[in-house]
């Protein structure tokens, strides 16, 4: 069965104490809510993972990291492996965020390696895809997203798809205040589900959660989430404010 999910991506924000306090606030808030229509995930910096994993135990918030190493272990100074992330109690990892693709030159082959390591470590993957502004203006957005999925995700094979969540994030909408129109989101999400159907069949396509990300906020979330094939959101800036993030979760 397809799940609705709202995931927060804290990016490189909040020091240790701030992050722990914020996680505690969110945990308390959602714990006291009787029934949520969406699963809630927070993807925090590495330094927060282990303690937040303790805080959220038995509650309604799940935990993820924002990246993992492309190697399993060894002499890779400064890196954090998927296996280490899993050992903190986190369950998810974001792979292929456009900021990693752009600033750290991560390409789909490398991202595929990261996905393999994450899945082998028992993590679920939130795999991001999306076109930049010029690619959309040139009408290449479908081609780009198709290539990202075909190279980064599909080689993982059908059995892995149950542990994958896809996030479509048009890069021109991330942190810019520009949101894809609900129609643009609907169209791309339908296209992505169609690609999965072609590759892996109806059941896997129907079960796949496909999130929208890019300047999602309380004022636009409900309309975007109401579109067919949009199963929730990956939220950056608005995941750092309790009122905004909880309102977006409640918009599902
Ligand atoms: P934004 O970021 O909500 O701040 O646009 C989304 C993301 O990068 O996942």
Short mmCIF file of C-alpha atoms and ligand atoms in Angstrom, two decimals:
data_model
loop_
_atom_site.label_atom_id
_atom_site.label_comp_id
_atom_site.label_asym_id
_atom_site.label_seq_id
_atom_site.Cartn_x
_atom_site.Cartn_y
_atom_site.Cartn_z
CA UNK A 1 0.00 0.00 0.00
CA UNK A 2 1.28 3.44 -0.93
CA UNK A 3 2.22 5.63 2.04
CA UNK A 4 1.79 9.36 2.47
CA UNK A 5 4.94 10.91 3.88
CA UNK A 6 6.13 14.34 4.92
CA UNK A 7 9.90 14.48 5.40
CA UNK A 8 11.81 17.45 6.75
CA UNK A 9 15.30 18.13 5.44
CA UNK A 10 17.08 20.30 8.01
CA UNK A 11 20.13 20.71 5.76
CA UNK A 12 23.12 22.29 7.55
CA UNK A 13 21.10 24.06 10.23
CA UNK A 14 20.95 23.96 14.02
CA UNK A 15 23.76 23.24 16.42
CA UNK A 16 23.66 20.23 18.70
CA UNK A 17 21.48 21.71 21.45
CA UNK A 18 19.11 23.48 19.08
CA UNK A 19 18.55 20.34 17.06
CA UNK A 20 17.89 18.15 20.08
CA UNK A 21 15.46 20.69 21.53
CA UNK A 22 13.62 21.03 18.22
CA UNK A 23 13.34 17.26 17.78
CA UNK A 24 11.94 17.01 21.30
CA UNK A 25 9.33 19.65 20.50
CA UNK A 26 8.26 17.89 17.31
CA UNK A 27 8.20 14.49 18.98
CA UNK A 28 5.94 15.77 21.77
CA UNK A 29 3.64 17.51 19.32
CA UNK A 30 3.09 14.49 17.08
CA UNK A 31 3.00 11.98 19.95
CA UNK A 32 -0.06 13.77 21.30
CA UNK A 33 -1.89 13.77 17.96
CA UNK A 34 -4.36 10.92 17.73
CA UNK A 35 -4.15 9.97 14.05
CA UNK A 36 -1.80 11.30 11.43
CA UNK A 37 -2.57 10.82 7.76
CA UNK A 38 1.12 10.92 6.88
CA UNK A 39 4.29 9.35 8.20
CA UNK A 40 6.63 12.04 9.48
CA UNK A 41 10.38 11.83 8.96
CA UNK A 42 13.03 14.32 10.01
CA UNK A 43 16.39 14.22 8.22
CA UNK A 44 18.92 15.87 10.46
CA UNK A 45 22.66 16.50 10.45
CA UNK A 46 24.75 13.49 11.50
CA UNK A 47 25.59 14.98 14.90
CA UNK A 48 21.96 14.81 16.01
CA UNK A 49 21.06 11.31 14.88
CA UNK A 50 21.91 9.09 17.85
CA UNK A 51 20.29 11.26 20.50
CA UNK A 52 17.19 12.00 18.45
CA UNK A 53 16.79 8.27 17.78
CA UNK A 54 16.40 7.84 21.56
CA UNK A 55 14.01 10.78 21.90
CA UNK A 56 11.59 9.59 19.21
CA UNK A 57 11.41 5.96 20.35
CA UNK A 58 7.81 4.78 20.54
CA UNK A 59 6.55 8.01 19.00
CA UNK A 60 5.31 9.03 15.56
CA UNK A 61 8.41 10.70 14.13
CA UNK A 62 11.00 8.72 12.16
CA UNK A 63 14.59 9.72 11.57
CA UNK A 64 16.92 9.97 8.60
CA UNK A 65 20.28 11.33 7.50
CA UNK A 66 20.84 13.64 4.53
CA UNK A 67 23.73 11.82 2.85
CA UNK A 68 26.02 8.85 3.25
CA UNK A 69 29.46 7.86 1.97
CA UNK A 70 29.90 6.11 -1.35
CA UNK A 71 32.26 3.57 0.22
CA UNK A 72 31.54 1.01 2.93
CA UNK A 73 34.38 1.77 5.36
CA UNK A 74 38.06 2.56 5.68
CA UNK A 75 40.39 5.43 4.91
CA UNK A 76 37.88 8.07 3.78
CA UNK A 77 38.57 10.98 6.08
CA UNK A 78 35.50 12.95 7.03
CA UNK A 79 32.95 10.54 5.58
CA UNK A 80 30.06 8.81 7.37
CA UNK A 81 28.96 5.42 6.10
CA UNK A 82 25.46 4.08 5.68
CA UNK A 83 26.27 1.36 8.21
CA UNK A 84 27.25 4.01 10.78
CA UNK A 85 24.03 5.91 10.14
CA UNK A 86 22.01 2.76 10.65
CA UNK A 87 23.82 2.08 13.92
CA UNK A 88 22.53 5.38 15.37
CA UNK A 89 18.94 4.17 15.08
CA UNK A 90 18.12 6.22 11.98
CA UNK A 91 16.01 4.46 9.35
CA UNK A 92 16.27 6.67 6.28
CA UNK A 93 18.83 8.50 4.20
CA UNK A 94 18.36 11.15 1.51
CA UNK A 95 20.44 10.37 -1.57
CA UNK A 96 20.81 12.53 -4.66
CA UNK A 97 19.67 15.86 -3.28
CA UNK A 98 20.33 18.55 -5.88
CA UNK A 99 22.66 20.37 -3.48
CA UNK A 100 24.85 17.24 -3.35
CA UNK A 101 24.63 16.83 -7.11
CA UNK A 102 25.60 20.46 -7.71
CA UNK A 103 28.08 21.39 -4.98
CA UNK A 104 29.74 17.99 -4.57
CA UNK A 105 29.52 16.78 -8.17
CA UNK A 106 27.58 13.67 -7.30
CA UNK A 107 26.44 11.92 -10.46
CA UNK A 108 23.95 9.13 -10.89
CA UNK A 109 26.55 6.36 -10.97
CA UNK A 110 27.92 7.49 -7.62
CA UNK A 111 24.42 7.94 -6.24
CA UNK A 112 23.58 4.41 -7.27
CA UNK A 113 26.59 3.16 -5.28
CA UNK A 114 25.36 5.08 -2.25
CA UNK A 115 21.89 3.59 -2.65
CA UNK A 116 23.33 0.05 -2.72
CA UNK A 117 25.29 0.68 0.48
CA UNK A 118 22.30 2.30 2.18
CA UNK A 119 19.94 -0.55 1.31
CA UNK A 120 22.51 -3.18 2.30
CA UNK A 121 22.81 -1.44 5.66
CA UNK A 122 19.06 -1.68 6.18
CA UNK A 123 18.26 1.97 5.51
CA UNK A 124 15.41 3.20 3.35
CA UNK A 125 16.37 5.69 0.67
CA UNK A 126 14.70 8.98 -0.21
CA UNK A 127 16.02 9.38 -3.75
CA UNK A 128 15.86 12.91 -5.15
CA UNK A 129 15.54 13.83 -8.79
CA UNK A 130 14.68 17.01 -10.66
CA UNK A 131 15.70 19.37 -13.41
CA UNK A 132 17.38 22.78 -13.27
CA UNK A 133 15.74 25.92 -14.64
CA UNK A 134 17.40 25.86 -18.07
CA UNK A 135 16.47 22.23 -18.58
CA UNK A 136 12.82 23.02 -17.95
CA UNK A 137 12.92 26.09 -20.16
CA UNK A 138 14.38 23.97 -22.95
CA UNK A 139 11.65 21.40 -22.43
CA UNK A 140 14.11 18.73 -21.27
CA UNK A 141 12.73 18.14 -17.79
CA UNK A 142 11.25 14.73 -18.54
CA UNK A 143 14.45 13.51 -20.23
CA UNK A 144 16.58 14.63 -17.28
CA UNK A 145 14.40 13.03 -14.63
CA UNK A 146 14.19 9.83 -16.70
CA UNK A 147 17.97 9.65 -16.93
CA UNK A 148 18.41 10.27 -13.19
CA UNK A 149 16.03 7.43 -12.37
CA UNK A 150 17.38 5.06 -15.00
CA UNK A 151 20.99 5.52 -13.93
CA UNK A 152 20.66 6.17 -10.21
CA UNK A 153 17.69 4.12 -9.13
CA UNK A 154 16.47 1.46 -11.53
CA UNK A 155 19.68 -0.64 -11.50
CA UNK A 156 18.83 -1.46 -7.86
CA UNK A 157 16.19 -3.85 -9.16
CA UNK A 158 12.57 -4.58 -8.38
CA UNK A 159 13.09 -6.12 -4.93
CA UNK A 160 14.69 -2.93 -3.64
CA UNK A 161 11.84 -0.64 -4.67
CA UNK A 162 9.85 -1.29 -1.47
CA UNK A 163 12.63 0.53 0.41
CA UNK A 164 12.69 3.53 -1.92
CA UNK A 165 10.84 6.81 -1.70
CA UNK A 166 11.22 9.15 -4.67
CA UNK A 167 11.32 12.92 -4.19
CA UNK A 168 10.77 15.05 -7.26
CA UNK A 169 12.39 18.39 -6.57
CA UNK A 170 12.62 20.86 -9.45
CA UNK A 171 15.92 22.56 -8.64
CA UNK A 172 14.58 25.98 -9.63
CA UNK A 173 12.01 25.67 -6.85
CA UNK A 174 14.36 24.72 -4.01
CA UNK A 175 14.81 27.51 -1.49
CA UNK A 176 13.79 30.08 -4.07
CA UNK A 177 10.20 30.72 -3.07
CA UNK A 178 9.18 29.57 -6.55
CA UNK A 179 7.03 26.48 -6.38
CA UNK A 180 6.11 24.21 -9.25
CA UNK A 181 2.45 24.73 -9.99
CA UNK A 182 0.26 21.90 -8.76
CA UNK A 183 -0.25 21.03 -12.45
CA UNK A 184 3.50 20.83 -13.10
CA UNK A 185 3.94 18.60 -10.06
CA UNK A 186 1.01 16.41 -11.07
CA UNK A 187 2.36 16.01 -14.59
CA UNK A 188 5.88 15.03 -13.50
CA UNK A 189 4.69 12.70 -10.75
CA UNK A 190 2.44 10.92 -13.23
CA UNK A 191 5.38 10.63 -15.62
CA UNK A 192 7.64 9.19 -12.90
CA UNK A 193 5.03 6.64 -11.86
CA UNK A 194 4.66 5.71 -15.52
CA UNK A 195 8.40 5.05 -15.80
CA UNK A 196 8.30 2.80 -12.77
CA UNK A 197 5.32 0.97 -14.22
CA UNK A 198 7.17 0.38 -17.50
CA UNK A 199 10.22 -0.89 -15.68
CA UNK A 200 8.80 -2.82 -12.74
CA UNK A 201 5.06 -3.24 -13.38
CA UNK A 202 1.82 -1.96 -11.90
CA UNK A 203 2.11 -3.14 -8.33
CA UNK A 204 5.52 -1.56 -7.64
CA UNK A 205 4.47 1.66 -9.38
CA UNK A 206 1.22 1.89 -7.42
CA UNK A 207 2.99 1.29 -4.12
CA UNK A 208 5.76 3.85 -4.70
CA UNK A 209 5.58 7.02 -2.60
CA UNK A 210 6.53 10.04 -4.70
CA UNK A 211 7.12 13.27 -2.77
CA UNK A 212 7.20 16.80 -4.09
CA UNK A 213 9.90 19.17 -2.84
CA UNK A 214 10.72 22.80 -3.51
CA UNK A 215 9.42 25.79 -1.53
CA UNK A 216 6.59 23.80 0.00
CA UNK A 217 4.86 25.81 2.71
CA UNK A 218 1.62 25.76 4.66
CA UNK A 219 -0.06 28.03 2.10
CA UNK A 220 0.59 25.78 -0.90
CA UNK A 221 1.00 22.28 0.55
CA UNK A 222 -2.65 21.24 0.60
CA UNK A 223 -3.18 22.04 -3.07
CA UNK A 224 0.00 20.30 -4.23
CA UNK A 225 -0.67 17.24 -2.04
CA UNK A 226 -4.22 16.98 -3.36
CA UNK A 227 -2.96 16.10 -6.84
CA UNK A 228 -2.98 12.50 -7.93
CA UNK A 229 0.42 10.85 -7.71
CA UNK A 230 1.71 13.43 -5.19
CA UNK A 231 2.09 11.45 -1.96
CA UNK A 232 3.50 14.13 0.32
CA UNK A 233 6.52 16.38 0.47
CA UNK A 234 10.21 16.79 1.17
CA UNK A 235 10.42 20.06 3.06
CA UNK A 236 13.53 22.20 3.48
CA UNK A 237 13.18 25.72 4.90
CA UNK A 238 9.70 25.20 6.30
CA UNK A 239 10.81 22.09 8.23
CA UNK A 240 12.83 24.32 10.56
CA UNK A 241 9.76 26.00 12.05
CA UNK A 242 7.39 23.99 14.18
CA UNK A 243 4.26 25.85 13.07
CA UNK A 244 5.09 25.51 9.39
CA UNK A 245 6.22 21.91 9.47
CA UNK A 246 3.29 20.67 11.53
CA UNK A 247 0.86 22.60 9.32
CA UNK A 248 2.35 20.95 6.23
CA UNK A 249 2.02 17.50 7.82
CA UNK A 250 -1.59 18.32 8.61
CA UNK A 251 -2.18 19.48 5.02
CA UNK A 252 -1.93 15.87 3.85
P1 LIG B 1 12.93 24.04 0.31
O1 LIG B 1 13.91 22.79 0.14
O2 LIG B 1 11.66 23.48 0.89
O3 LIG B 1 13.63 24.96 1.26
O4 LIG B 1 12.72 24.61 -1.04
C1 LIG B 1 13.45 21.54 -0.27
C2 LIG B 1 14.60 20.58 -0.31
O5 LIG B 1 15.72 21.00 -0.65
O6 LIG B 1 14.44 19.38 0.00
#
